[in-house]
Amino acid sequence: MSDGTETPDSGSAAGPPDSGSGAGPAGAGIARHKVPVIAGAVVAGTAALLVLPVVLHPGDPFEDVGSCEDVFTDEFVSGLPLDGDLMMLESEPGESGLPERFDPTLICVDAADKSLVAEFFVLDPAEDPTDYGAARDMVSTRRGIAEETRSNTDEERPFRTTELEDLDAGDGGFTALYEPPEELRGDYAEWAPDSFRNGHATAVFSLRNVVVQVTSFGSGDLSAPSRSSVERVAEDLAERIPETGEEGGGSPPENTVEP
């Protein structure tokens, strides 16, 4: 009875190979080796490994995002997908020509014609230290306003939302395109800085405890803004903030691990 480790080919003849000049029968003297089978228990055990979901710590909260000069360096601005030369300077609420929104922590405005405005809201992480839900709620609230403006206009907002899409920047957000109805273009020109008449596009997203809103008015009467432009500006800012911002000493939420 074979020991299970080595057996001759079942079709070959037993005995020594022919010592003459002629070759022996086909396959004679060639042994077939059985590869030992890996224990099935090992394979089953590997397949049955339980992979627990791991929630990565999103990072410590930001204490600030830096200054306009820190964020909008010449090199950074030159890479933005916008026409013309930008010089982003810090502005106080109300000085940008736009209605004040919630009291931003930092406002950066193009000094030439206010065609681009970036507002940064640094929320107190102590209000929601586990998952930065307060920042995402703020983004959700602003999206709700954009949804309501799809069909309604009023004296405070002489424009309508004509496009609204998700934004994959930071922890997520949205982009929107706003245009004034023909009968309200005069009112819109009074609301917008420097008599822009074609509407504006915004991108809103959160990154940890920071909410960012970017508003672009295009190039005056020459070209209309686009969602794609502010989308790319927002994506660039989402990568820029960790480089210029200062993190606080927050601790990871429960059931999270450092990346």
XYZ file of C-alpha atoms in Angstrom:
259
model
C 0.000 0.000 0.000
C 1.411 3.418 -0.939
C 2.452 5.800 1.820
C 0.782 8.696 -0.053
C 3.937 10.656 -0.668
C 5.204 9.262 -3.940
C 3.768 6.818 -6.513
C 4.941 5.809 -9.967
C 2.814 6.738 -12.917
C 0.010 4.205 -13.149
C 0.672 3.702 -16.847
C 4.393 2.939 -16.606
C 6.009 -0.519 -16.391
C 7.681 -1.681 -13.201
C 11.373 -2.618 -13.126
C 14.622 -0.946 -14.135
C 14.931 1.022 -17.380
C 16.311 -0.760 -20.494
C 20.134 -0.707 -20.429
C 20.407 -1.077 -24.201
C 20.565 1.650 -26.815
C 16.779 1.733 -27.271
C 14.611 3.970 -25.101
C 12.305 2.385 -22.594
C 8.524 2.548 -22.723
C 7.022 6.041 -22.780
C 6.876 7.485 -19.284
C 8.926 4.658 -17.796
C 10.897 5.649 -14.742
C 9.119 9.047 -14.374
C 7.481 9.489 -11.006
C 4.576 11.791 -10.247
C 4.707 13.575 -6.891
C 1.624 14.456 -4.992
C 1.842 17.942 -3.491
C 0.904 17.796 0.157
C -2.474 19.451 0.646
C -2.501 22.509 2.902
C -4.648 21.801 5.850
C -8.187 22.861 5.068
C -8.522 24.278 8.515
C -5.877 26.929 7.744
C -7.679 28.070 4.604
C -11.021 28.100 6.350
C -9.575 29.988 9.255
C -8.045 32.631 6.972
C -11.302 33.079 5.074
C -13.211 33.400 8.306
C -11.090 36.223 9.728
C -13.390 38.885 11.098
C -12.399 42.325 9.781
C -13.805 44.920 12.137
C -14.752 48.311 10.692
C -12.169 50.935 11.604
C -13.157 54.581 11.806
C -10.096 56.732 11.221
C -9.645 59.794 13.392
C -10.316 62.707 11.008
C -7.616 64.837 12.597
C -7.395 67.405 15.363
C -9.568 70.525 15.100
C -8.159 73.688 13.620
C -7.631 76.736 15.802
C -7.296 78.888 12.691
C -6.700 78.549 8.966
C -3.962 81.152 8.664
C -4.257 84.615 7.145
C -5.346 85.526 3.618
C -1.689 86.133 2.846
C -0.825 82.650 4.122
C -3.550 80.879 2.150
C -3.545 82.828 -1.112
C 0.133 83.011 -1.927
C 1.167 84.066 -5.436
C 2.031 80.458 -6.261
C -1.307 79.163 -5.015
C -3.329 81.869 -6.798
C -1.495 81.286 -10.075
C -2.736 77.718 -10.071
C -6.399 78.588 -9.576
C -8.695 78.082 -12.595
C -9.801 81.721 -12.759
C -9.303 84.486 -15.290
C -7.252 87.562 -14.488
C -4.799 88.336 -11.737
C -6.062 87.964 -8.199
C -4.830 89.698 -5.089
C -6.695 88.253 -2.133
C -6.760 90.608 0.840
C -8.424 90.311 4.221
C -11.773 92.031 4.574
C -14.025 92.819 7.498
C -17.645 91.601 7.363
C -19.622 93.989 5.216
C -16.601 95.400 3.375
C -16.754 92.821 0.611
C -19.949 94.274 -0.813
C -21.838 91.098 0.090
C -24.392 90.655 2.859
C -22.743 89.528 6.097
C -23.213 85.796 6.661
C -23.147 84.394 10.168
C -19.936 86.281 11.098
C -17.068 84.511 9.294
C -13.767 84.030 11.087
C -11.818 85.141 8.014
C -12.866 86.787 4.735
C -10.526 87.017 1.766
C -11.573 89.204 -1.173
C -9.980 89.961 -4.530
C -8.721 93.529 -4.213
C -9.237 94.385 -7.888
C -12.964 93.955 -8.390
C -14.193 91.615 -5.650
C -14.838 88.921 -8.271
C -13.787 86.209 -5.792
C -14.685 85.977 -2.108
C -13.580 83.197 0.259
C -15.185 82.983 3.696
C -13.808 80.730 6.430
C -15.800 79.747 9.518
C -13.728 78.106 12.269
C -16.243 76.495 14.623
C -15.550 75.813 18.286
C -14.727 72.084 18.412
C -15.897 71.909 22.018
C -19.467 72.145 20.757
C -19.133 68.838 18.907
C -15.754 67.211 19.566
C -16.546 63.698 18.332
C -17.187 63.873 14.604
C -17.386 67.555 13.585
C -21.093 67.207 12.940
C -21.706 70.897 13.660
C -19.658 71.864 10.607
C -21.485 69.395 8.382
C -24.807 70.655 9.737
C -23.841 74.186 8.717
C -23.103 72.979 5.193
C -26.421 71.131 5.135
C -28.279 74.276 6.243
C -26.733 76.309 3.451
C -27.603 73.634 0.950
C -31.198 73.763 2.174
C -31.238 77.506 1.470
C -29.946 76.834 -2.045
C -32.679 74.257 -2.553
C -35.324 76.780 -1.480
C -33.911 79.376 -3.875
C -34.456 77.111 -6.885
C -37.859 78.629 -7.544
C -38.232 81.551 -5.175
C -36.766 85.051 -5.190
C -37.219 87.918 -2.809
C -35.896 91.395 -2.222
C -32.948 90.105 -0.173
C -31.997 87.468 -2.768
C -32.722 88.707 -6.290
C -31.519 85.467 -7.866
C -32.440 81.822 -8.305
C -30.494 78.593 -7.971
C -30.166 77.154 -11.468
C -27.658 74.357 -10.770
C -26.931 72.406 -7.608
C -24.525 69.464 -7.291
C -22.599 67.526 -4.648
C -18.998 68.518 -4.004
C -16.290 65.988 -3.149
C -13.904 68.300 -1.283
C -12.850 68.097 2.342
C -15.582 66.280 4.245
C -18.103 67.014 1.502
C -20.331 69.858 0.422
C -22.056 71.277 -2.644
C -21.708 73.717 -5.507
C -24.466 75.999 -6.780
C -24.961 78.403 -9.652
C -27.219 81.418 -9.104
C -28.653 83.649 -11.814
C -31.005 86.630 -11.612
C -34.286 86.485 -13.513
C -34.398 89.015 -16.327
C -36.827 91.244 -14.452
C -34.503 91.372 -11.411
C -31.150 91.980 -13.101
C -31.155 95.608 -12.049
C -31.725 94.638 -8.425
C -29.011 91.996 -8.706
C -26.489 94.529 -10.054
C -27.097 96.652 -6.960
C -26.599 93.632 -4.689
C -23.476 92.233 -6.360
C -20.107 93.994 -6.045
C -19.020 96.304 -8.864
C -22.170 95.790 -10.941
C -21.706 92.125 -11.850
C -24.809 91.073 -13.742
C -24.336 87.467 -14.838
C -24.914 85.740 -11.535
C -22.497 83.942 -9.281
C -21.353 80.451 -8.330
C -20.595 79.151 -4.860
C -18.884 76.135 -3.370
C -19.477 75.225 0.267
C -17.683 72.434 2.120
C -16.428 71.485 5.558
C -13.066 70.195 6.704
C -13.125 69.009 10.306
C -14.389 72.040 12.272
C -13.929 74.526 9.397
C -16.607 75.543 6.891
C -15.535 77.294 3.693
C -17.681 79.188 1.211
C -16.165 80.345 -2.062
C -18.122 82.791 -4.239
C -17.137 83.692 -7.798
C -18.772 86.393 -9.908
C -16.948 85.595 -13.132
C -15.572 88.523 -15.085
C -18.179 91.236 -14.932
C -20.311 91.515 -18.074
C -17.819 89.521 -20.151
C -18.262 85.992 -18.797
C -20.494 84.162 -16.391
C -19.086 82.153 -13.491
C -19.323 78.370 -13.515
C -19.722 75.693 -10.896
C -16.687 73.883 -12.255
C -14.455 76.866 -11.471
C -15.474 77.207 -7.825
C -15.406 73.427 -7.499
C -11.725 73.383 -8.388
C -10.979 76.360 -6.116
C -12.707 74.523 -3.254
C -10.747 71.338 -3.909
C -7.498 73.305 -3.860
C -8.461 75.062 -0.625
C -9.356 71.738 1.021
C -5.761 70.656 0.414
C -4.348 74.055 1.325
C -5.930 74.521 4.761
C -3.977 71.705 6.476
C -0.783 73.375 5.215
C -1.582 76.845 6.572
C -3.916 76.148 9.480
C -2.940 75.569 13.075
C -4.371 72.497 14.740
C -5.624 72.434 18.297
C -4.972 69.717 20.852
C -8.136 67.720 20.305
C -8.251 64.055 21.222
C -9.486 61.237 18.940
C -13.144 60.282 19.392
C -13.949 56.841 20.823
C -13.536 53.790 18.575
C -11.135 55.568 16.254
C -7.490 55.023 15.497
C -4.853 57.335 14.186
C -4.334 56.925 10.387
